[in-house]
Coordinates of C-alpha atoms in Angstrom, one line a residue:
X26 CA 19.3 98.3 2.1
X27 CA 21.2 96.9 -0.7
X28 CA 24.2 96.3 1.6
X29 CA 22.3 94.4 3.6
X30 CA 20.5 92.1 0.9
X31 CA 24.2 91.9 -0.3
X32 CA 25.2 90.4 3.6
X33 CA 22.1 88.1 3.1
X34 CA 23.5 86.8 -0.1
X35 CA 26.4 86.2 1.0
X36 CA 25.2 84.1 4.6
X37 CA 23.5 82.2 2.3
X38 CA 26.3 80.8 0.1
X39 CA 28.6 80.9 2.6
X40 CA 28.1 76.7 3.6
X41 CA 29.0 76.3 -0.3
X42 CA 32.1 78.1 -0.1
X43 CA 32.8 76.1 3.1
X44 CA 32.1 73.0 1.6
X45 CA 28.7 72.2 4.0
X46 CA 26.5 71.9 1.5
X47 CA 27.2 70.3 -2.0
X48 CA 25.5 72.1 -4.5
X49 CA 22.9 69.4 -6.2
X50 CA 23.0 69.5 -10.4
X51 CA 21.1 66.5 -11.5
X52 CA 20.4 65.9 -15.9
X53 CA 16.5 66.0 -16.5
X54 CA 16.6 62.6 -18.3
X55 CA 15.1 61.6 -21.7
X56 CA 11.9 60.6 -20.6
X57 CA 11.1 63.9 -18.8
X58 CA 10.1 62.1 -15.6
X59 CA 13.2 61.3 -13.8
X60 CA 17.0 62.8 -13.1
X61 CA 19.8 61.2 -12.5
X62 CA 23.4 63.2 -10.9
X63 CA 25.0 61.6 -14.0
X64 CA 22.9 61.6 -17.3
X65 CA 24.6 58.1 -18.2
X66 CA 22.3 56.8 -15.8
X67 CA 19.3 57.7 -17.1
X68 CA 18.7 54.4 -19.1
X69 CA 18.6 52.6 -16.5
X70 CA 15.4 53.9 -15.1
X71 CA 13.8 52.0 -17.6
X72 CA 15.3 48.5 -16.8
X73 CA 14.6 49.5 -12.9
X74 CA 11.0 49.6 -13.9
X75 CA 10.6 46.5 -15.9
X76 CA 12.8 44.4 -12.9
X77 CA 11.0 45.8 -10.1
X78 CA 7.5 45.0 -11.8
X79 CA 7.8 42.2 -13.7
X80 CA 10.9 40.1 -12.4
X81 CA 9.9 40.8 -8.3
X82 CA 6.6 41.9 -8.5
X83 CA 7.3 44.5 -6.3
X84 CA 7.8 41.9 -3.2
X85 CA 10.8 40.6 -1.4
X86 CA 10.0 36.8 -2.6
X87 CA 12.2 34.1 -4.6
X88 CA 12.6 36.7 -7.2
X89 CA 14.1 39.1 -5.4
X90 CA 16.3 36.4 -2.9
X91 CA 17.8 34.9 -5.7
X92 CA 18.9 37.8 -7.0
X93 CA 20.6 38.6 -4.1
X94 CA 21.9 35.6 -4.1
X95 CA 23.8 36.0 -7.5
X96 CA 26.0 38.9 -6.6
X97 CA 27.5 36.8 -4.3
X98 CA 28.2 33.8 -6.2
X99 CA 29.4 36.0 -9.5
X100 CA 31.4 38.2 -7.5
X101 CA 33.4 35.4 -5.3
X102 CA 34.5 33.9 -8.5
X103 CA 38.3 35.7 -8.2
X104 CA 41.4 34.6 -7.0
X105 CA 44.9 36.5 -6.5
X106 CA 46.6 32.5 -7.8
X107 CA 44.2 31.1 -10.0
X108 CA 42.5 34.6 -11.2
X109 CA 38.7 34.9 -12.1
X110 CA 36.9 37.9 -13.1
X111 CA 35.1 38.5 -10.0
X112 CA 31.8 40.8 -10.2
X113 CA 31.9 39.9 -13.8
X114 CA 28.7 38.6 -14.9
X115 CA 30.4 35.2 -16.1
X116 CA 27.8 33.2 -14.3
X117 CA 25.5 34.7 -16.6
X118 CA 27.5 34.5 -19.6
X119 CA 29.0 31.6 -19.1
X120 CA 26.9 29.8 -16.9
X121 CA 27.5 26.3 -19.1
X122 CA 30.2 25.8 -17.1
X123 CA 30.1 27.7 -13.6
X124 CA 26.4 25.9 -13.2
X125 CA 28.6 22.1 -12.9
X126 CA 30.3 23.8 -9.9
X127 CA 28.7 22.6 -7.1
X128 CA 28.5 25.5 -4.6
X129 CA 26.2 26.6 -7.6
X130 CA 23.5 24.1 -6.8
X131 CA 20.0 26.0 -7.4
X132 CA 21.6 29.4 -9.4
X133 CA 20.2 27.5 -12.7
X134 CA 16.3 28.6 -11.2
X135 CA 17.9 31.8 -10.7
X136 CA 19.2 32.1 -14.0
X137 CA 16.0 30.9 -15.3
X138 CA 14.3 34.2 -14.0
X139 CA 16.8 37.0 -14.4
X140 CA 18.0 35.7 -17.6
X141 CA 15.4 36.8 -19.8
X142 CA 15.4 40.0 -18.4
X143 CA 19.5 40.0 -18.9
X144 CA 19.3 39.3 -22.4
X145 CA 16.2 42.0 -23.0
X146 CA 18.6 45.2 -21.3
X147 CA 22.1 43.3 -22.6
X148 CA 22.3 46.8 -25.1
X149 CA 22.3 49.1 -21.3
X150 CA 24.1 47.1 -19.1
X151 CA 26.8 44.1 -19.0
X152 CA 26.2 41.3 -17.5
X153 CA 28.1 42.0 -14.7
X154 CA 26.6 45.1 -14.1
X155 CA 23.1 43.6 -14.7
X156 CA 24.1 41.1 -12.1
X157 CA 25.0 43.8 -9.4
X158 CA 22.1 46.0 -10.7
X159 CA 19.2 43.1 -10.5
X160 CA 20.8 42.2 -6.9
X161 CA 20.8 46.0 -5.3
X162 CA 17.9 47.1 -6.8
X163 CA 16.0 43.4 -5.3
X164 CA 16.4 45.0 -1.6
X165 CA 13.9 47.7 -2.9
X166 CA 11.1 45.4 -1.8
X167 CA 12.5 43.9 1.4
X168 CA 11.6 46.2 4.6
X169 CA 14.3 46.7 6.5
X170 CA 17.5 46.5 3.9
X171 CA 20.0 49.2 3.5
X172 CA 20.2 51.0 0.2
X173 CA 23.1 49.4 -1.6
X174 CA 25.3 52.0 -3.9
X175 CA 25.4 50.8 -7.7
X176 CA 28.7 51.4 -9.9
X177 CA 28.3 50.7 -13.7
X178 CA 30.6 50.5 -16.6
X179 CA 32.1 46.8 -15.8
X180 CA 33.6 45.2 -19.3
X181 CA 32.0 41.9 -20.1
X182 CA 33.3 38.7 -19.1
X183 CA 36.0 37.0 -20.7
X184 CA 36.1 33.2 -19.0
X185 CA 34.1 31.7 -16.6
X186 CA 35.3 31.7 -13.4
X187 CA 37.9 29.3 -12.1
X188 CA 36.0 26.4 -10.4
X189 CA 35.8 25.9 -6.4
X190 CA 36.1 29.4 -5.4
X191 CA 32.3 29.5 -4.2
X192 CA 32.4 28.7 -0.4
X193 CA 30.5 25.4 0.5
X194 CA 27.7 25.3 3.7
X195 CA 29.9 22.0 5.3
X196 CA 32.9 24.0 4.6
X197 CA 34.7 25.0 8.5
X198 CA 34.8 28.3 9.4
X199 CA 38.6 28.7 9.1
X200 CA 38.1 27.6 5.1
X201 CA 34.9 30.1 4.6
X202 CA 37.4 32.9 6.5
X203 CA 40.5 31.9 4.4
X204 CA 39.0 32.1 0.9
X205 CA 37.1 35.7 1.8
X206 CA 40.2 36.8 3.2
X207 CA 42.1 36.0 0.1
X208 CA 40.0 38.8 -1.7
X209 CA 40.0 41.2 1.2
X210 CA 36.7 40.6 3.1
X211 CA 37.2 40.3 6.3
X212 CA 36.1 38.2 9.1
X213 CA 33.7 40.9 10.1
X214 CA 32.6 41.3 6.8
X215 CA 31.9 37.9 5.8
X216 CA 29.1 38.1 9.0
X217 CA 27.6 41.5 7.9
X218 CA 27.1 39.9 4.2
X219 CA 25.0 36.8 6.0
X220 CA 22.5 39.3 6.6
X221 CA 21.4 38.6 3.3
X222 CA 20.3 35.1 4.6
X223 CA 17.4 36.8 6.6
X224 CA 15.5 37.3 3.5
X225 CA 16.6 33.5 1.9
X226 CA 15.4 30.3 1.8
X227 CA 17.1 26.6 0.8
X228 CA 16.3 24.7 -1.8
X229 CA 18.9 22.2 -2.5
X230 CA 20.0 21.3 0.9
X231 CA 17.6 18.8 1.5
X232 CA 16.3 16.8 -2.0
X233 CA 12.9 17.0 -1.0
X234 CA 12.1 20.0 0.5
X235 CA 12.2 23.5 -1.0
X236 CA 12.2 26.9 -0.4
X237 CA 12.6 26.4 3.0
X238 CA 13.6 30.1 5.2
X239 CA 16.7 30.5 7.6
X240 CA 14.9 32.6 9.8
X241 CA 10.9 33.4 10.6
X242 CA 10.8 36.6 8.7
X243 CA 12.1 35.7 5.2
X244 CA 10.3 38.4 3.4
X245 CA 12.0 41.5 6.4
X246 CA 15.3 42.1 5.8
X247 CA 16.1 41.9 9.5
X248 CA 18.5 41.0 12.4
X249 CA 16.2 37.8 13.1
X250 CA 19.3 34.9 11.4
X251 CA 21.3 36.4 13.6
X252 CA 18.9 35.5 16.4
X253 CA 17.7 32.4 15.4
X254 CA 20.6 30.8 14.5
X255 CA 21.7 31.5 18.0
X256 CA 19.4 29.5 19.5
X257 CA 19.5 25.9 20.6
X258 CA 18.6 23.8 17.9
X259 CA 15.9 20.9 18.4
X260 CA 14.8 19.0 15.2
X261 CA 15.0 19.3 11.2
X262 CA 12.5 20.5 8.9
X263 CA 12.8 17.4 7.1
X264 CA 14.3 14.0 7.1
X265 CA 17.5 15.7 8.4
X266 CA 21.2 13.9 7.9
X267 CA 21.6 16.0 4.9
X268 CA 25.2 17.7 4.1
X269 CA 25.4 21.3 5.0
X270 CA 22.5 21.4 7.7
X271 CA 22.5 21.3 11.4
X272 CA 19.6 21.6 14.2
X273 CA 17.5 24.2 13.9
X274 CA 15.4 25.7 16.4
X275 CA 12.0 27.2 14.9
X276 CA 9.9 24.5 12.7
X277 CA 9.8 24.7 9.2
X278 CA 13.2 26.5 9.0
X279 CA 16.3 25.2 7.7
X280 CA 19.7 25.9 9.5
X281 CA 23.0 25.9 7.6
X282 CA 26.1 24.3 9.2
X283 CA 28.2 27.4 8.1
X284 CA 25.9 29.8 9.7
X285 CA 25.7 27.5 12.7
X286 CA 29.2 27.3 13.1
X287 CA 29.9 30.8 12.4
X288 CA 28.0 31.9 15.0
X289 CA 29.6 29.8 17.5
X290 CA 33.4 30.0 16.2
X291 CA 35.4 32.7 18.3
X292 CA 36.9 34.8 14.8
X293 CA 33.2 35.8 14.3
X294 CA 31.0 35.1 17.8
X295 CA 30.9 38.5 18.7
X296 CA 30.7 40.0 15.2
X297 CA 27.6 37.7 14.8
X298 CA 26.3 38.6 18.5
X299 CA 26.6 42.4 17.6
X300 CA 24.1 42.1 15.1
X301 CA 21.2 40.4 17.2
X302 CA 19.9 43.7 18.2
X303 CA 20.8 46.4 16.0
X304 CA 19.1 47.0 12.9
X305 CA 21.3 50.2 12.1
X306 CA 24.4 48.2 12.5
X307 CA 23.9 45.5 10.6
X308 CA 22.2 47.4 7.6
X309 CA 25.2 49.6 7.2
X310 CA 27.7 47.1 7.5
X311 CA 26.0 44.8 5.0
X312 CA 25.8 47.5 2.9
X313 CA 29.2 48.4 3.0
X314 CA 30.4 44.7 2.4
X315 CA 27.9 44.1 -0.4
X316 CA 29.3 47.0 -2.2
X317 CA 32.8 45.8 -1.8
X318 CA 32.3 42.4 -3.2
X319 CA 30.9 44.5 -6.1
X320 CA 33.7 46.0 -6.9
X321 CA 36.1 43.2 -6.8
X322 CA 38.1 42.6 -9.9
X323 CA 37.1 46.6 -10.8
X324 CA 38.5 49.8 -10.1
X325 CA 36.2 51.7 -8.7
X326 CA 37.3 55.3 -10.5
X327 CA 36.5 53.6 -13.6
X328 CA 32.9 53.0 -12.8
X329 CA 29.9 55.8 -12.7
X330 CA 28.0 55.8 -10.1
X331 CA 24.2 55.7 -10.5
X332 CA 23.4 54.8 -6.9
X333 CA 20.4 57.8 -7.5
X334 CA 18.4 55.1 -9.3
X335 CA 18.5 52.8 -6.5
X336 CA 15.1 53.6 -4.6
X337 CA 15.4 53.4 -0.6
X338 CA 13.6 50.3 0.7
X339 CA 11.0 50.7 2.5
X340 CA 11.7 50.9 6.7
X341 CA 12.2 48.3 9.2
X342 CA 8.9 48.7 11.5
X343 CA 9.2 45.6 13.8
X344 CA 11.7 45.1 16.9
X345 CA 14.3 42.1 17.8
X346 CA 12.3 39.7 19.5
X347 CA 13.0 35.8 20.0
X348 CA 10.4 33.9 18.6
X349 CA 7.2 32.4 20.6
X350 CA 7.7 30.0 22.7
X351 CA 11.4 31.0 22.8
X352 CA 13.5 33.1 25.7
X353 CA 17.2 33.6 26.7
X354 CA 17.6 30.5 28.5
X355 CA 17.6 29.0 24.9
X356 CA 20.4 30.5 23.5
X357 CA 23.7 29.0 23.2
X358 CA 26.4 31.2 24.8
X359 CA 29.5 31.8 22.3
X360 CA 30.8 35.2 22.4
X361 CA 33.0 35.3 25.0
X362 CA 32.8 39.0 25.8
X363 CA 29.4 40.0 26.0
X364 CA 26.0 38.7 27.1
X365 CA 23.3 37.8 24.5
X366 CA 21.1 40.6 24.8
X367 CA 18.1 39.1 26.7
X368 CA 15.0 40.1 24.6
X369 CA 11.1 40.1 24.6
X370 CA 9.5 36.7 23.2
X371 CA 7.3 37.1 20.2
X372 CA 3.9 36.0 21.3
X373 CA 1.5 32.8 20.6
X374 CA 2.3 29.3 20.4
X375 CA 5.5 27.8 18.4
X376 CA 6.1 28.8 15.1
X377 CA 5.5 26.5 12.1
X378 CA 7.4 28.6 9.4
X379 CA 5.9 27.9 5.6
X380 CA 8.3 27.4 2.7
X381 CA 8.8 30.7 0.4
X382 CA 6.5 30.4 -2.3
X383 CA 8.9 29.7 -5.8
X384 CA 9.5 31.9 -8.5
X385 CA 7.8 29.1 -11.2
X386 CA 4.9 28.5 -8.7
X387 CA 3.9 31.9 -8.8
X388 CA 3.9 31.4 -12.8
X389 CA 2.1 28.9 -12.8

């Protein structure tokens, strides 16, 4: 008997000893409510509460778009000629002068609303890992995003970033692929981080119009920009003629050049085709990318992962779909390889897609 409950001891631990299973320790943290893998995480908890409450209100709305938005512009700003921080947080720190640069149009609303919140938790995290933080932890309350990893222990900025570094939406594709590449994102990747743009709206493209979506789910973090922006376009949601817009397709949406062109251009037509229909594709890619441009100007041994405070977004419960009134025959062809995939029409009459309410509205 006790040979046997010696055999059963030892089946039990044997995927340990062969490395299947990773045995779990995880620190009880301060406040007796949470854990954390690394106990250097556990203030952050704290912070994740107060942001997710009180800065996105628990919604995938302006608060949460434009901090998604911010990773991106703070962590672009590096160069391997004219240097830059990258994921730095010197947009936040110094954003006296990175605000003149004009890819930067519309971050000072951003900064308006995660700066107060930067400044309260300045004593837990840098501002470039408040930046990453803030941005990862907005997907939380978009359905349909991938769960980003979170790294922390960046220094603090020293300079602002070097100007013109920020890609521009009139900017050709060959630029937009040329300054990515010069940081290591490639082609590929620079598609999978667009993904972002299904849960983001314009506000400086045209003067008198904001908060305008690029696609007709802006609050699902879904594959729909990559279907939309595919499609024929037929009018502008405003006066139109403005720099860095293009046709778009569904009314009240707003469709950038880049995007357009992106879509079309045969470095990324496929890439940009492959995420039409596949949710699971394009949520691991994006999350792969977006935790790459993280890391940029970091090592990422020197950083402590706390990805464990990062809660999973809630699921993606829809399907691809083109939307009403739309079919295949509207598409415009690019990818020379492979058919669009010819999906079901959304039903009821054309869209008319409403402008994302703003941050400041909700305030006031």
């Amino acid at each position: 008997m006790a040979f046997t409950k010696k055999i059963f001891i030892l089946v039990l631990s044997l995927p340990v000893v062969l490395g299947l299973v990773a045995p779990q320790k995880r620190a009880l943290c301060p406040d007796g409510v949470n854990s954390a893998a690394n106990a250097q995480c556990c203030s952050l908890f704290q912070v994740r509460e107060d942001l997710m409450n009180n800065l996105f209100e628990n919604e995938c709305g302006d608060a949460s778009h434009g901090a998604l938005r911010l990773i991106f512009h703070d962590s672009v700003g590096i160069d391997p000629v004219v240097g830059g921080g990258g994921a730095d947080g010197s947009i936040l720190t110094f954003n006296a002068t990175e605000l003149t640069f004009p890819a930067n149009a519309g971050i000072d609303d951003v900064l308006d609303d995660v700066g107060p919140f930067a400044l309260k938790w300045a004593h837990v995290l840098s501002p470039g890992d408040f930046v990453q933080f803030a941005g990862v932890l907005s997907l939380a309350a978009c359905p349909g995003a991938p769960k980003v990893k979170f790294m922390m222990g960046r220094p603090p900025p020293t300079a602002a970033s070097p100007p013109n570094l920020v890609p521009q939406p009139f900017d050709p594709v060959p630029t937009i692929l040329a300054r990515f590449g010069s940081i290591g994102i490639e082609p590929q990747e620079v598609v999978a981080l667009l993904a972002s743009h299904s849960t983001a709206g314009a506000d400086d493209i045209d003067p008198n119009l904001q908060g305008l979506p690029f696609d007709i789910s802006p609050s699902t973090f879904d594959t729909q920009i990559f279907i939309d922006v595919q499609l024929r376009g037929t009018g502008f949601p405003g006066s139109g003629g403005n720099q860095g817009e293009v046709e778009t397709a569904v009314q009240g949406t707003l469709r950038l050049q880049s995007d357009h062109l992106l879509a079309r251009d045969s470095a990324t037509n496929c890439f940009w085709q492959s995420f039409a229909n596949n949710q699971e594709l394009m949520m691991s890619q994006f999350a792969a990318a977006a935790f790459k441009m993280g890391l940029l100007g970091h090592n990422e041994a020197d950083l402590i992962d706390c990805s464990d405070v990062i809660p999973q977004p809630p699921p993606f419960a829809g399907s691809p779909s083109f939307p009403p009134g739309q079919t295949i025959t509207d598409v415009e062809q690019a990818c020379s390889t492979a058919a669009f995939p010819d999906l079901p029409t959304q039903p009821g009459p054309p869209l008319v897609v409403p402008p994302i309410p703003q941050a400041d509205d909700d305030d006031s």
